[in-house]
Amino acid sequence: DTAVSQTPKYLVTQMGNDKSIKCEQNLGHDTMYWYKQDSKKFLKIMFSYNNKELIINETVPNRFSPKSPDKAHLNLHINSLELGDSAVYFCASSQVLGYTGELFFGEGSRLTVL
Amino acid sequence: QKEVEQDPGPLSVPEGAIVSLNCTYSNSAFQYFMWYRQYSRKGPELLMYTYSSGNKEDGRFTAQVDKSSKYISLFIRDSQPSDSATYLCALNTGGFKTIFGAGTRLFVKA
């Protein structure tokens, strides 16, 4: 039973299109994140939600809009896709109570913009 | 200056070698120091976690933190081909934001 699951695993799309990635965690964690990993493997935080409330919003273009319908789900919608959006997007979750810094990651959603 | 610096490698070693991976950082507020391992086409997974300075050992893995030098290390003893992966250091001040290094690609040759 997968702890953090993301769909879809692969997306190939044209510039200018809109796409969404969904994430679900069954760990009972309070906090969820979106990270972006570029071709050089650099992993950078984009957003974080704690109990459905946005708490981290890094300098990400407003074409990216996260949504957390409940604390087990965090989705990412991207409008007007650009070539530079090509990357692997990872969803992660963490437990806040007794914080240890451990993040649990999904397997990633590989986005290719043509 | 980046908050966390990590040599991306690649680092290639023979099986059985001792591997040393390290990161330097600039923000003295970091208190939680972690190493994640990422296999190809997979998400990162936590390998080692250390709070504040000191050493921590887990099997073949040892994590070291030197806060005075702002330097963290991961040692792998008796390295195995199955250790071939990207190793990312990660740091946190105690809040929601974890900062990752660029990751070092490690290849262990049989």
XYZ file of N, CA, C and O in Angstrom, chain A residues 61-102:
168
model
N 6.127 30.993 -10.382
C 5.191 31.756 -11.228
C 3.745 31.452 -10.864
O 3.407 30.319 -10.486
N 2.879 32.443 -10.982
C 1.483 32.200 -10.595
C 0.746 31.330 -11.603
O -0.463 31.102 -11.460
N 1.446 30.821 -12.604
C 0.858 29.794 -13.471
C 0.697 28.468 -12.709
O -0.028 27.580 -13.143
N 1.419 28.363 -11.595
C 1.341 27.160 -10.768
C 0.348 27.420 -9.640
O 0.529 28.365 -8.868
N -0.668 26.579 -9.531
C -1.631 26.775 -8.449
C -1.871 25.457 -7.727
O -2.413 24.508 -8.298
N -1.442 25.391 -6.463
C -1.700 24.202 -5.663
C -3.097 24.287 -5.050
O -3.647 25.369 -4.852
N -3.633 23.095 -4.740
C -4.935 23.051 -4.041
C -4.927 21.855 -3.126
O -4.542 20.759 -3.526
N -5.399 22.067 -1.894
C -5.465 20.968 -0.932
C -6.900 20.832 -0.461
O -7.340 21.549 0.442
N -7.668 19.898 -1.038
C -9.073 19.742 -0.645
C -9.231 19.189 0.774
O -10.226 19.471 1.444
N -8.260 18.398 1.221
C -8.221 17.917 2.596
C -6.765 17.588 2.901
O -5.928 17.619 2.003
N -6.461 17.249 4.157
C -5.038 17.152 4.501
C -4.349 15.919 3.919
O -3.142 15.793 4.002
N -5.117 15.024 3.314
C -4.524 13.857 2.684
C -4.264 14.052 1.193
O -3.666 13.186 0.554
N -4.700 15.141 0.647
C -4.582 15.376 -0.794
C -3.990 16.743 -1.089
O -4.328 17.739 -0.430
N -3.108 16.758 -2.092
C -2.535 18.021 -2.559
C -2.351 17.905 -4.066
O -1.688 16.996 -4.542
N -2.982 18.796 -4.785
C -2.913 18.778 -6.243
C -2.131 19.984 -6.736
O -1.999 21.000 -6.035
N -1.614 19.864 -7.947
C -0.861 20.963 -8.559
C -1.371 21.165 -9.970
O -1.352 20.237 -10.780
N -1.849 22.370 -10.250
C -2.321 22.694 -11.586
C -1.360 23.695 -12.210
O -0.941 24.658 -11.557
N -1.002 23.450 -13.462
C -0.062 24.338 -14.146
C -0.724 24.853 -15.419
O -1.142 24.055 -16.269
N -0.823 26.159 -15.525
C -1.405 26.802 -16.722
C -0.307 27.200 -17.696
O 0.829 27.457 -17.310
N -0.702 27.288 -18.956
C 0.185 27.851 -19.995
C 1.611 27.315 -19.883
O 2.576 28.071 -19.705
N 1.743 26.017 -19.996
C 3.038 25.356 -19.792
C 4.122 25.916 -20.700
O 3.894 26.224 -21.875
N 5.323 26.030 -20.125
C 6.502 26.510 -20.847
C 7.571 25.420 -20.862
O 7.540 24.493 -20.041
N 8.538 25.567 -21.791
C 9.597 24.562 -21.908
C 10.334 24.372 -20.577
O 10.686 23.254 -20.190
N 10.543 25.473 -19.866
C 11.289 25.428 -18.606
C 10.554 24.726 -17.478
O 11.132 24.487 -16.411
N 9.291 24.389 -17.703
C 8.538 23.658 -16.678
C 8.853 22.173 -16.708
O 8.446 21.426 -15.803
N 9.565 21.732 -17.743
C 9.942 20.313 -17.836
C 10.822 19.946 -16.648
O 11.867 20.564 -16.418
N 10.387 18.965 -15.895
C 11.083 18.559 -14.660
C 10.332 17.369 -14.075
O 9.312 16.931 -14.628
N 10.858 16.866 -12.959
C 10.117 15.860 -12.195
C 9.535 16.574 -10.971
O 10.265 17.258 -10.239
N 8.257 16.436 -10.770
C 7.575 17.074 -9.646
C 7.276 16.007 -8.597
O 6.654 14.985 -8.879
N 7.779 16.257 -7.388
C 7.598 15.311 -6.295
C 6.645 15.882 -5.255
O 6.781 17.035 -4.824
N 5.730 15.051 -4.849
C 4.879 15.337 -3.712
C 5.523 14.690 -2.490
O 6.150 13.616 -2.606
N 5.392 15.319 -1.344
C 5.945 14.755 -0.117
C 5.023 15.106 1.045
O 4.194 16.021 0.950
N 5.165 14.367 2.133
C 4.402 14.681 3.332
C 5.303 14.544 4.551
O 6.352 13.881 4.495
N 4.904 15.190 5.646
C 5.636 15.052 6.906
C 4.675 15.210 8.068
O 3.630 15.854 7.961
N 5.061 14.581 9.164
C 4.299 14.704 10.393
C 4.819 15.908 11.155
O 6.024 16.078 11.301
N 3.961 16.791 11.619
C 4.406 17.997 12.302
C 4.657 17.731 13.778
O 5.669 18.133 14.326
N 3.751 16.992 14.413
C 3.906 16.709 15.832
C 5.145 15.851 16.018
O 5.320 14.860 15.346
N 6.020 16.249 16.918
C 7.270 15.515 17.097
C 8.125 15.636 15.864
O 8.715 14.678 15.391
N 8.211 16.841 15.342
C 8.870 17.069 14.066
C 10.297 16.522 14.037
O 11.088 16.771 14.926
N 10.610 15.750 13.020
C 11.961 15.219 12.855
C 12.583 15.662 11.552
O 13.741 15.386 11.312
N 11.824 16.306 10.725
C 12.354 16.715 9.435
C 12.231 15.670 8.364
O 12.623 15.884 7.230
N 11.691 14.494 8.698
C 11.614 13.443 7.689
C 10.485 13.708 6.715
O 9.335 13.922 7.102
